[in-house]
Amino acid sequence: MTNHIPEVLLNDGVKAPAIGFGTAWIRGAKGVESLKTAMDLGYRLIDSAFNYENEGVVGEAVRQSGVPREELFITSKLPGRHHKYDEAVKTIEESLYRAGLDYYDLYLIHWPNPKVNLYVEAWQALIDARAKGLIRSIGVSNFLPEHLDRLIKETGVVPAMNQVELHPFYQQAEQRAYHEQHGIVTESWSPLGRGEDLLKNEQLQTLASARGKSVSQIVLRWHVQLGAVPIPRSQSEAHQRENIDIFGFELSEEEMKMISDIPTTGPLWEQDPAVYEEF
């Protein structure tokens, strides 16, 4: 089974799938099988990172999947500890060697690491790696407007994407408005928040029941209609299938507003910092 996934146009002319598959904590042989299942279901954007220690799993799944490489959109990320220019260049190369790939479709700076304050150097390394053909599109993750302003001012190159935490409990309206103003696509990590909290929300349950959809489908559809690219993660085939099946319906303005009116609880890392490593 495969699903037709619409595409979004990035500011560099590259097209990316409108939904992706997150791979944090997906490793080993079981991870390869999970990724192959996801690809069979139609996922084409696969999000990984140097720090996830699973670029090899992603590469192996690509080789075993039978899906032509050019149909896939593979992402990885540069860790905060390797922002010095020379280190960044070597890390990008190492990312490719780990995966056994000739290029990444998207490579992101995982976070700005402002205390070290070398993210402009790291960005220049990504710019140069793109010029060499090692990366098709370049972007960032967890960057605030002030960090993005500096990248654009000092290099003249606007990131194609910024991957940030985004879900109904943390809606990032100002950040999304900045992205839209500058032609940056928003990519949503943890698009379903903490799954259990989200599944129990009464407003979302009401919307899902009225639509005959799951809460997850309603929320992922909300992301898409915001113009964001969600990257849900699941090793369950049933959930993978459910999460990608969101392009056959559309939420009304009223339904979108019901979700937008859900009170924010703040970012997940503030609620439970131990869950999130320093990227």
PDB file of C-alpha atoms in Angstrom:
ATOM      1  CA  MET A   1       0.000   0.000   0.000  1.00  0.00           C
ATOM      2  CA  THR A   2       1.211   3.523  -0.790  1.00  0.00           C
ATOM      3  CA  ASN A   3      -0.336   6.917  -0.200  1.00  0.00           C
ATOM      4  CA  HIS A   4      -0.024   9.891  -2.506  1.00  0.00           C
ATOM      5  CA  ILE A   5       1.732  12.641  -0.567  1.00  0.00           C
ATOM      6  CA  PRO A   6       1.451  16.255  -1.757  1.00  0.00           C
ATOM      7  CA  GLU A   7       4.630  18.314  -1.916  1.00  0.00           C
ATOM      8  CA  VAL A   8       5.683  21.716  -0.622  1.00  0.00           C
ATOM      9  CA  LEU A   9       7.987  24.004  -2.580  1.00  0.00           C
ATOM     10  CA  LEU A  10      11.068  25.191  -0.702  1.00  0.00           C
ATOM     11  CA  ASN A  11      12.682  28.573  -1.284  1.00  0.00           C
ATOM     12  CA  ASP A  12      15.553  26.964  -3.210  1.00  0.00           C
ATOM     13  CA  GLY A  13      13.226  25.333  -5.745  1.00  0.00           C
ATOM     14  CA  VAL A  14      13.419  21.844  -4.233  1.00  0.00           C
ATOM     15  CA  LYS A  15      10.148  20.059  -3.463  1.00  0.00           C
ATOM     16  CA  ALA A  16       9.645  18.199  -0.177  1.00  0.00           C
ATOM     17  CA  PRO A  17       6.848  15.819   0.904  1.00  0.00           C
ATOM     18  CA  ALA A  18       4.112  17.451   2.997  1.00  0.00           C
ATOM     19  CA  ILE A  19       4.519  14.867   5.780  1.00  0.00           C
ATOM     20  CA  GLY A  20       7.552  12.954   6.983  1.00  0.00           C
ATOM     21  CA  PHE A  21       8.593  10.146   9.293  1.00  0.00           C
ATOM     22  CA  GLY A  22      10.595  10.828  12.464  1.00  0.00           C
ATOM     23  CA  THR A  23      13.283   8.355  13.515  1.00  0.00           C
ATOM     24  CA  ALA A  24      14.512   9.463  16.957  1.00  0.00           C
ATOM     25  CA  TRP A  25      15.175   6.336  19.066  1.00  0.00           C
ATOM     26  CA  ILE A  26      14.616   4.063  16.047  1.00  0.00           C
ATOM     27  CA  ARG A  27      17.721   1.890  15.756  1.00  0.00           C
ATOM     28  CA  GLY A  28      18.996  -1.568  14.873  1.00  0.00           C
ATOM     29  CA  ALA A  29      17.392  -4.294  12.787  1.00  0.00           C
ATOM     30  CA  LYS A  30      13.969  -3.525  14.234  1.00  0.00           C
ATOM     31  CA  GLY A  31      14.430   0.067  13.141  1.00  0.00           C
ATOM     32  CA  VAL A  32      15.261  -0.992   9.590  1.00  0.00           C
ATOM     33  CA  GLU A  33      12.053  -3.032   9.410  1.00  0.00           C
ATOM     34  CA  SER A  34      10.018  -0.154  10.839  1.00  0.00           C
ATOM     35  CA  LEU A  35      11.411   2.236   8.252  1.00  0.00           C
ATOM     36  CA  LYS A  36      10.801  -0.209   5.417  1.00  0.00           C
ATOM     37  CA  THR A  37       7.174  -0.513   6.535  1.00  0.00           C
ATOM     38  CA  ALA A  38       6.864   3.267   6.586  1.00  0.00           C
ATOM     39  CA  MET A  39       8.253   3.510   3.063  1.00  0.00           C
ATOM     40  CA  ASP A  40       5.871   0.779   1.880  1.00  0.00           C
ATOM     41  CA  LEU A  41       2.998   2.886   3.252  1.00  0.00           C
ATOM     42  CA  GLY A  42       4.161   5.895   1.262  1.00  0.00           C
ATOM     43  CA  TYR A  43       6.424   7.910   3.553  1.00  0.00           C
ATOM     44  CA  ARG A  44       9.173   9.520   1.520  1.00  0.00           C
ATOM     45  CA  LEU A  45      10.583  12.181   3.868  1.00  0.00           C
ATOM     46  CA  ILE A  46      12.720  10.388   6.457  1.00  0.00           C
ATOM     47  CA  ASP A  47      14.119  12.565   9.247  1.00  0.00           C
ATOM     48  CA  SER A  48      17.269  11.479  11.087  1.00  0.00           C
ATOM     49  CA  ALA A  49      20.236  13.110  12.822  1.00  0.00           C
ATOM     50  CA  PHE A  50      23.892  12.506  13.604  1.00  0.00           C
ATOM     51  CA  ASN A  51      22.971  12.502  17.302  1.00  0.00           C
ATOM     52  CA  TYR A  52      20.220   9.898  16.862  1.00  0.00           C
ATOM     53  CA  GLU A  53      22.986   7.393  16.027  1.00  0.00           C
ATOM     54  CA  ASN A  54      20.767   5.859  13.374  1.00  0.00           C
ATOM     55  CA  GLU A  55      21.965   7.257  10.050  1.00  0.00           C
ATOM     56  CA  GLY A  56      23.211   3.750   9.273  1.00  0.00           C
ATOM     57  CA  VAL A  57      19.747   2.330   9.937  1.00  0.00           C
ATOM     58  CA  VAL A  58      18.211   4.880   7.580  1.00  0.00           C
ATOM     59  CA  GLY A  59      20.731   4.084   4.856  1.00  0.00           C
ATOM     60  CA  GLU A  60      20.187   0.340   5.225  1.00  0.00           C
ATOM     61  CA  ALA A  61      16.408   0.780   5.066  1.00  0.00           C
ATOM     62  CA  VAL A  62      16.819   2.846   1.887  1.00  0.00           C
ATOM     63  CA  ARG A  63      18.871   0.062   0.304  1.00  0.00           C
ATOM     64  CA  GLN A  64      16.468  -2.694   1.351  1.00  0.00           C
ATOM     65  CA  SER A  65      13.247  -0.824   0.597  1.00  0.00           C
ATOM     66  CA  GLY A  66      13.315  -1.027  -3.171  1.00  0.00           C
ATOM     67  CA  VAL A  67      12.141   2.591  -3.362  1.00  0.00           C
ATOM     68  CA  PRO A  68      14.274   4.494  -5.904  1.00  0.00           C
ATOM     69  CA  ARG A  69      16.650   6.859  -4.113  1.00  0.00           C
ATOM     70  CA  GLU A  70      15.450   9.834  -6.141  1.00  0.00           C
ATOM     71  CA  GLU A  71      11.912   9.357  -4.784  1.00  0.00           C
ATOM     72  CA  LEU A  72      13.095   9.725  -1.185  1.00  0.00           C
ATOM     73  CA  PHE A  73      13.799  12.875   0.803  1.00  0.00           C
ATOM     74  CA  ILE A  74      16.375  11.970   3.449  1.00  0.00           C
ATOM     75  CA  THR A  75      17.285  14.418   6.197  1.00  0.00           C
ATOM     76  CA  SER A  76      20.034  14.504   8.798  1.00  0.00           C
ATOM     77  CA  LYS A  77      21.341  17.109  11.236  1.00  0.00           C
ATOM     78  CA  LEU A  78      24.615  18.591  12.422  1.00  0.00           C
ATOM     79  CA  PRO A  79      25.083  18.387  16.231  1.00  0.00           C
ATOM     80  CA  GLY A  80      25.810  21.464  18.311  1.00  0.00           C
ATOM     81  CA  ARG A  81      29.253  20.236  19.360  1.00  0.00           C
ATOM     82  CA  HIS A  82      30.550  20.298  15.754  1.00  0.00           C
ATOM     83  CA  HIS A  83      29.859  23.886  14.701  1.00  0.00           C
ATOM     84  CA  LYS A  84      33.467  24.875  13.938  1.00  0.00           C
ATOM     85  CA  TYR A  85      33.727  25.063  10.160  1.00  0.00           C
ATOM     86  CA  ASP A  86      36.237  22.248   9.643  1.00  0.00           C
ATOM     87  CA  GLU A  87      34.447  19.989  12.132  1.00  0.00           C
ATOM     88  CA  ALA A  88      31.118  20.696  10.460  1.00  0.00           C
ATOM     89  CA  VAL A  89      32.479  19.751   7.040  1.00  0.00           C
ATOM     90  CA  LYS A  90      33.885  16.469   8.379  1.00  0.00           C
ATOM     91  CA  THR A  91      30.638  15.711  10.239  1.00  0.00           C
ATOM     92  CA  ILE A  92      28.555  16.172   7.095  1.00  0.00           C
ATOM     93  CA  GLU A  93      30.886  13.810   5.253  1.00  0.00           C
ATOM     94  CA  GLU A  94      30.732  11.344   8.142  1.00  0.00           C
ATOM     95  CA  SER A  95      26.924  11.506   8.099  1.00  0.00           C
ATOM     96  CA  LEU A  96      26.983  10.420   4.467  1.00  0.00           C
ATOM     97  CA  TYR A  97      29.494   7.651   5.151  1.00  0.00           C
ATOM     98  CA  ARG A  98      27.403   6.329   8.040  1.00  0.00           C
ATOM     99  CA  ALA A  99      24.322   6.147   5.839  1.00  0.00           C
ATOM    100  CA  GLY A 100      26.165   4.949   2.751  1.00  0.00           C
ATOM    101  CA  LEU A 101      24.510   7.722   0.738  1.00  0.00           C
ATOM    102  CA  ASP A 102      25.931  10.021  -1.923  1.00  0.00           C
ATOM    103  CA  TYR A 103      23.888  13.007  -0.780  1.00  0.00           C
ATOM    104  CA  TYR A 104      21.247  14.181   1.681  1.00  0.00           C
ATOM    105  CA  ASP A 105      18.123  15.872   0.418  1.00  0.00           C
ATOM    106  CA  LEU A 106      18.081  18.122   3.492  1.00  0.00           C
ATOM    107  CA  TYR A 107      20.686  18.783   6.150  1.00  0.00           C
ATOM    108  CA  LEU A 108      19.919  20.907   9.211  1.00  0.00           C
ATOM    109  CA  ILE A 109      21.871  22.530  12.025  1.00  0.00           C
ATOM    110  CA  HIS A 110      20.286  20.695  14.960  1.00  0.00           C
ATOM    111  CA  TRP A 111      20.234  23.736  17.244  1.00  0.00           C
ATOM    112  CA  PRO A 112      22.064  27.091  17.378  1.00  0.00           C
ATOM    113  CA  ASN A 113      24.101  26.255  20.499  1.00  0.00           C
ATOM    114  CA  PRO A 114      24.248  29.993  21.302  1.00  0.00           C
ATOM    115  CA  LYS A 115      26.723  29.684  24.188  1.00  0.00           C
ATOM    116  CA  VAL A 116      29.355  28.439  21.741  1.00  0.00           C
ATOM    117  CA  ASN A 117      28.152  30.993  19.156  1.00  0.00           C
ATOM    118  CA  LEU A 118      29.573  29.297  16.055  1.00  0.00           C
ATOM    119  CA  TYR A 119      26.339  28.604  14.215  1.00  0.00           C
ATOM    120  CA  VAL A 120      27.198  31.040  11.406  1.00  0.00           C
ATOM    121  CA  GLU A 121      30.390  29.021  10.757  1.00  0.00           C
ATOM    122  CA  ALA A 122      28.306  25.873  10.729  1.00  0.00           C
ATOM    123  CA  TRP A 123      25.836  27.470   8.312  1.00  0.00           C
ATOM    124  CA  GLN A 124      28.675  28.379   5.948  1.00  0.00           C
ATOM    125  CA  ALA A 125      29.794  24.748   6.016  1.00  0.00           C
ATOM    126  CA  LEU A 126      26.281  23.679   4.960  1.00  0.00           C
ATOM    127  CA  ILE A 127      26.260  26.294   2.193  1.00  0.00           C
ATOM    128  CA  ASP A 128      29.576  24.971   0.880  1.00  0.00           C
ATOM    129  CA  ALA A 129      28.477  21.329   1.187  1.00  0.00           C
ATOM    130  CA  ARG A 130      25.419  22.156  -0.909  1.00  0.00           C
ATOM    131  CA  ALA A 131      27.663  23.746  -3.544  1.00  0.00           C
ATOM    132  CA  LYS A 132      29.674  20.505  -3.663  1.00  0.00           C
ATOM    133  CA  GLY A 133      26.529  18.439  -4.242  1.00  0.00           C
ATOM    134  CA  LEU A 134      26.611  16.702  -0.853  1.00  0.00           C
ATOM    135  CA  ILE A 135      23.260  18.257   0.140  1.00  0.00           C
ATOM    136  CA  ARG A 136      20.310  19.400  -1.976  1.00  0.00           C
ATOM    137  CA  SER A 137      18.664  21.728   0.560  1.00  0.00           C
ATOM    138  CA  ILE A 138      19.933  23.259   3.771  1.00  0.00           C
ATOM    139  CA  GLY A 139      18.074  24.402   6.848  1.00  0.00           C
ATOM    140  CA  VAL A 140      18.102  24.659  10.604  1.00  0.00           C
ATOM    141  CA  SER A 141      16.301  23.318  13.652  1.00  0.00           C
ATOM    142  CA  ASN A 142      15.274  25.037  16.885  1.00  0.00           C
ATOM    143  CA  PHE A 143      16.445  28.448  15.642  1.00  0.00           C
ATOM    144  CA  LEU A 144      14.730  31.568  16.983  1.00  0.00           C
ATOM    145  CA  PRO A 145      14.121  34.627  14.771  1.00  0.00           C
ATOM    146  CA  GLU A 146      17.214  36.334  16.199  1.00  0.00           C
ATOM    147  CA  HIS A 147      19.392  33.406  15.094  1.00  0.00           C
ATOM    148  CA  LEU A 148      17.761  33.325  11.661  1.00  0.00           C
ATOM    149  CA  ASP A 149      18.230  37.092  11.256  1.00  0.00           C
ATOM    150  CA  ARG A 150      21.935  36.727  11.875  1.00  0.00           C
ATOM    151  CA  LEU A 151      22.353  33.860   9.407  1.00  0.00           C
ATOM    152  CA  ILE A 152      20.573  35.799   6.696  1.00  0.00           C
ATOM    153  CA  LYS A 153      22.447  39.054   7.416  1.00  0.00           C
ATOM    154  CA  GLU A 154      25.920  37.494   7.523  1.00  0.00           C
ATOM    155  CA  THR A 155      25.617  34.983   4.664  1.00  0.00           C
ATOM    156  CA  GLY A 156      22.722  36.165   2.523  1.00  0.00           C
ATOM    157  CA  VAL A 157      21.356  32.610   2.469  1.00  0.00           C
ATOM    158  CA  VAL A 158      17.890  31.975   3.911  1.00  0.00           C
ATOM    159  CA  PRO A 159      17.290  28.474   5.365  1.00  0.00           C
ATOM    160  CA  ALA A 160      14.835  26.373   3.381  1.00  0.00           C
ATOM    161  CA  MET A 161      13.321  24.914   6.563  1.00  0.00           C
ATOM    162  CA  ASN A 162      13.346  25.431  10.300  1.00  0.00           C
ATOM    163  CA  GLN A 163      12.359  22.330  12.257  1.00  0.00           C
ATOM    164  CA  VAL A 164      10.773  23.392  15.551  1.00  0.00           C
ATOM    165  CA  GLU A 165       8.570  21.936  18.260  1.00  0.00           C
ATOM    166  CA  LEU A 166       4.989  22.510  17.148  1.00  0.00           C
ATOM    167  CA  HIS A 167       1.732  20.938  18.319  1.00  0.00           C
ATOM    168  CA  PRO A 168      -1.668  22.138  19.610  1.00  0.00           C
ATOM    169  CA  PHE A 169      -0.243  22.691  23.106  1.00  0.00           C
ATOM    170  CA  TYR A 170       2.653  24.804  21.765  1.00  0.00           C
ATOM    171  CA  GLN A 171       1.541  26.586  18.624  1.00  0.00           C
ATOM    172  CA  GLN A 172       4.431  29.005  17.958  1.00  0.00           C
ATOM    173  CA  ALA A 173       2.345  31.635  16.159  1.00  0.00           C
ATOM    174  CA  GLU A 174       5.087  34.302  16.154  1.00  0.00           C
ATOM    175  CA  GLN A 175       7.738  31.855  14.987  1.00  0.00           C
ATOM    176  CA  ARG A 176       5.494  30.599  12.176  1.00  0.00           C
ATOM    177  CA  ALA A 177       4.696  34.171  11.126  1.00  0.00           C
ATOM    178  CA  TYR A 178       8.423  34.921  10.907  1.00  0.00           C
ATOM    179  CA  HIS A 179       8.962  31.842   8.755  1.00  0.00           C
ATOM    180  CA  GLU A 180       6.138  32.812   6.422  1.00  0.00           C
ATOM    181  CA  GLN A 181       7.477  36.354   6.090  1.00  0.00           C
ATOM    182  CA  HIS A 182      10.924  35.041   5.109  1.00  0.00           C
ATOM    183  CA  GLY A 183       9.873  32.127   2.890  1.00  0.00           C
ATOM    184  CA  ILE A 184      11.023  29.443   5.353  1.00  0.00           C
ATOM    185  CA  VAL A 185       8.990  26.248   5.599  1.00  0.00           C
ATOM    186  CA  THR A 186       8.093  25.218   9.150  1.00  0.00           C
ATOM    187  CA  GLU A 187       8.770  21.564   9.940  1.00  0.00           C
ATOM    188  CA  SER A 188       7.123  20.210  13.097  1.00  0.00           C
ATOM    189  CA  TRP A 189       8.944  17.935  15.506  1.00  0.00           C
ATOM    190  CA  SER A 190       6.815  16.211  18.157  1.00  0.00           C
ATOM    191  CA  PRO A 191       3.758  17.194  16.062  1.00  0.00           C
ATOM    192  CA  LEU A 192       1.514  15.140  18.355  1.00  0.00           C
ATOM    193  CA  GLY A 193       3.068  16.513  21.555  1.00  0.00           C
ATOM    194  CA  ARG A 194       2.986  13.946  24.302  1.00  0.00           C
ATOM    195  CA  GLY A 195       0.633  11.482  22.694  1.00  0.00           C
ATOM    196  CA  GLU A 196      -1.373  10.569  25.802  1.00  0.00           C
ATOM    197  CA  ASP A 197      -2.059  14.194  26.788  1.00  0.00           C
ATOM    198  CA  LEU A 198      -3.153  15.034  23.293  1.00  0.00           C
ATOM    199  CA  LEU A 199      -5.370  11.974  22.871  1.00  0.00           C
ATOM    200  CA  LYS A 200      -7.259  12.881  26.067  1.00  0.00           C
ATOM    201  CA  ASN A 201      -7.983  16.479  25.060  1.00  0.00           C
ATOM    202  CA  GLU A 202     -11.758  16.980  24.945  1.00  0.00           C
ATOM    203  CA  GLN A 203     -11.782  19.504  22.079  1.00  0.00           C
ATOM    204  CA  LEU A 204      -9.674  17.224  19.910  1.00  0.00           C
ATOM    205  CA  GLN A 205     -11.749  14.177  20.830  1.00  0.00           C
ATOM    206  CA  THR A 206     -14.921  16.063  19.876  1.00  0.00           C
ATOM    207  CA  LEU A 207     -13.473  17.068  16.497  1.00  0.00           C
ATOM    208  CA  ALA A 208     -12.203  13.558  15.800  1.00  0.00           C
ATOM    209  CA  SER A 209     -15.507  11.921  16.733  1.00  0.00           C
ATOM    210  CA  ALA A 210     -17.499  14.284  14.509  1.00  0.00           C
ATOM    211  CA  ARG A 211     -15.182  13.552  11.602  1.00  0.00           C
ATOM    212  CA  GLY A 212     -14.845   9.825  12.108  1.00  0.00           C
ATOM    213  CA  LYS A 213     -11.090  10.300  12.368  1.00  0.00           C
ATOM    214  CA  SER A 214      -8.514   9.709  15.067  1.00  0.00           C
ATOM    215  CA  VAL A 215      -7.213  12.575  17.185  1.00  0.00           C
ATOM    216  CA  SER A 216      -3.784  12.062  15.606  1.00  0.00           C
ATOM    217  CA  GLN A 217      -5.243  12.461  12.112  1.00  0.00           C
ATOM    218  CA  ILE A 218      -7.046  15.655  13.099  1.00  0.00           C
ATOM    219  CA  VAL A 219      -3.872  17.148  14.576  1.00  0.00           C
ATOM    220  CA  LEU A 220      -1.634  16.159  11.674  1.00  0.00           C
ATOM    221  CA  ARG A 221      -4.171  17.607   9.247  1.00  0.00           C
ATOM    222  CA  TRP A 222      -4.078  20.833  11.313  1.00  0.00           C
ATOM    223  CA  HIS A 223      -0.301  20.989  10.785  1.00  0.00           C
ATOM    224  CA  VAL A 224      -0.645  20.551   7.031  1.00  0.00           C
ATOM    225  CA  GLN A 225      -3.271  23.279   6.783  1.00  0.00           C
ATOM    226  CA  LEU A 226      -1.030  25.621   8.777  1.00  0.00           C
ATOM    227  CA  GLY A 227       1.548  25.087   6.041  1.00  0.00           C
ATOM    228  CA  ALA A 228       3.810  23.058   8.330  1.00  0.00           C
ATOM    229  CA  VAL A 229       5.406  19.689   7.542  1.00  0.00           C
ATOM    230  CA  PRO A 230       4.812  17.288  10.456  1.00  0.00           C
ATOM    231  CA  ILE A 231       7.187  14.389  11.099  1.00  0.00           C
ATOM    232  CA  PRO A 232       5.347  11.960  13.410  1.00  0.00           C
ATOM    233  CA  ARG A 233       7.250   8.961  14.758  1.00  0.00           C
ATOM    234  CA  SER A 234       5.811   5.495  15.347  1.00  0.00           C
ATOM    235  CA  GLN A 235       7.101   1.940  15.126  1.00  0.00           C
ATOM    236  CA  SER A 236       3.517   0.621  14.974  1.00  0.00           C
ATOM    237  CA  GLU A 237       2.366  -0.141  11.432  1.00  0.00           C
ATOM    238  CA  ALA A 238      -1.216   0.715  12.375  1.00  0.00           C
ATOM    239  CA  HIS A 239      -0.195   4.149  13.641  1.00  0.00           C
ATOM    240  CA  GLN A 240       2.092   4.735  10.668  1.00  0.00           C
ATOM    241  CA  ARG A 241      -0.817   3.951   8.354  1.00  0.00           C
ATOM    242  CA  GLU A 242      -3.194   6.189  10.310  1.00  0.00           C
ATOM    243  CA  ASN A 243      -0.781   9.119  10.497  1.00  0.00           C
ATOM    244  CA  ILE A 244      -0.205   9.298   6.755  1.00  0.00           C
ATOM    245  CA  ASP A 245      -3.886   9.018   5.857  1.00  0.00           C
ATOM    246  CA  ILE A 246      -4.692  12.733   6.249  1.00  0.00           C
ATOM    247  CA  PHE A 247      -5.003  14.013   2.692  1.00  0.00           C
ATOM    248  CA  GLY A 248      -8.563  12.891   1.953  1.00  0.00           C
ATOM    249  CA  PHE A 249     -10.293  15.484   4.119  1.00  0.00           C
ATOM    250  CA  GLU A 250      -9.980  19.146   5.087  1.00  0.00           C
ATOM    251  CA  LEU A 251     -10.679  20.964   8.336  1.00  0.00           C
ATOM    252  CA  SER A 252     -13.005  23.956   8.208  1.00  0.00           C
ATOM    253  CA  GLU A 253     -11.976  27.409   9.431  1.00  0.00           C
ATOM    254  CA  GLU A 254     -14.096  26.815  12.514  1.00  0.00           C
ATOM    255  CA  GLU A 255     -12.383  23.500  13.223  1.00  0.00           C
ATOM    256  CA  MET A 256      -8.951  25.071  12.744  1.00  0.00           C
ATOM    257  CA  LYS A 257      -9.925  27.824  15.187  1.00  0.00           C
ATOM    258  CA  MET A 258     -11.100  25.263  17.756  1.00  0.00           C
ATOM    259  CA  ILE A 259      -7.615  23.773  17.716  1.00  0.00           C
ATOM    260  CA  SER A 260      -5.928  27.192  17.747  1.00  0.00           C
ATOM    261  CA  ASP A 261      -7.961  28.091  20.846  1.00  0.00           C
ATOM    262  CA  ILE A 262      -6.552  25.178  22.879  1.00  0.00           C
ATOM    263  CA  PRO A 263      -4.556  26.670  25.794  1.00  0.00           C
ATOM    264  CA  THR A 264      -0.794  26.405  25.488  1.00  0.00           C
ATOM    265  CA  THR A 265       1.200  24.453  28.049  1.00  0.00           C
ATOM    266  CA  GLY A 266       4.614  25.499  26.743  1.00  0.00           C
ATOM    267  CA  PRO A 267       7.406  23.503  25.134  1.00  0.00           C
ATOM    268  CA  LEU A 268       7.967  19.902  26.142  1.00  0.00           C
ATOM    269  CA  TRP A 269      11.612  20.445  27.072  1.00  0.00           C
ATOM    270  CA  GLU A 270      10.596  22.963  29.766  1.00  0.00           C
ATOM    271  CA  GLN A 271       8.186  20.455  31.293  1.00  0.00           C
ATOM    272  CA  ASP A 272      10.666  17.586  31.293  1.00  0.00           C
ATOM    273  CA  PRO A 273      14.206  18.743  30.371  1.00  0.00           C
ATOM    274  CA  ALA A 274      15.738  15.328  31.080  1.00  0.00           C
ATOM    275  CA  VAL A 275      13.896  13.835  28.115  1.00  0.00           C
ATOM    276  CA  TYR A 276      15.757  16.008  25.632  1.00  0.00           C
ATOM    277  CA  GLU A 277      19.469  15.715  25.056  1.00  0.00           C
ATOM    278  CA  GLU A 278      21.584  18.717  24.141  1.00  0.00           C
ATOM    279  CA  PHE A 279      21.636  18.517  20.389  1.00  0.00           C
TER     280      PHE A 279
END
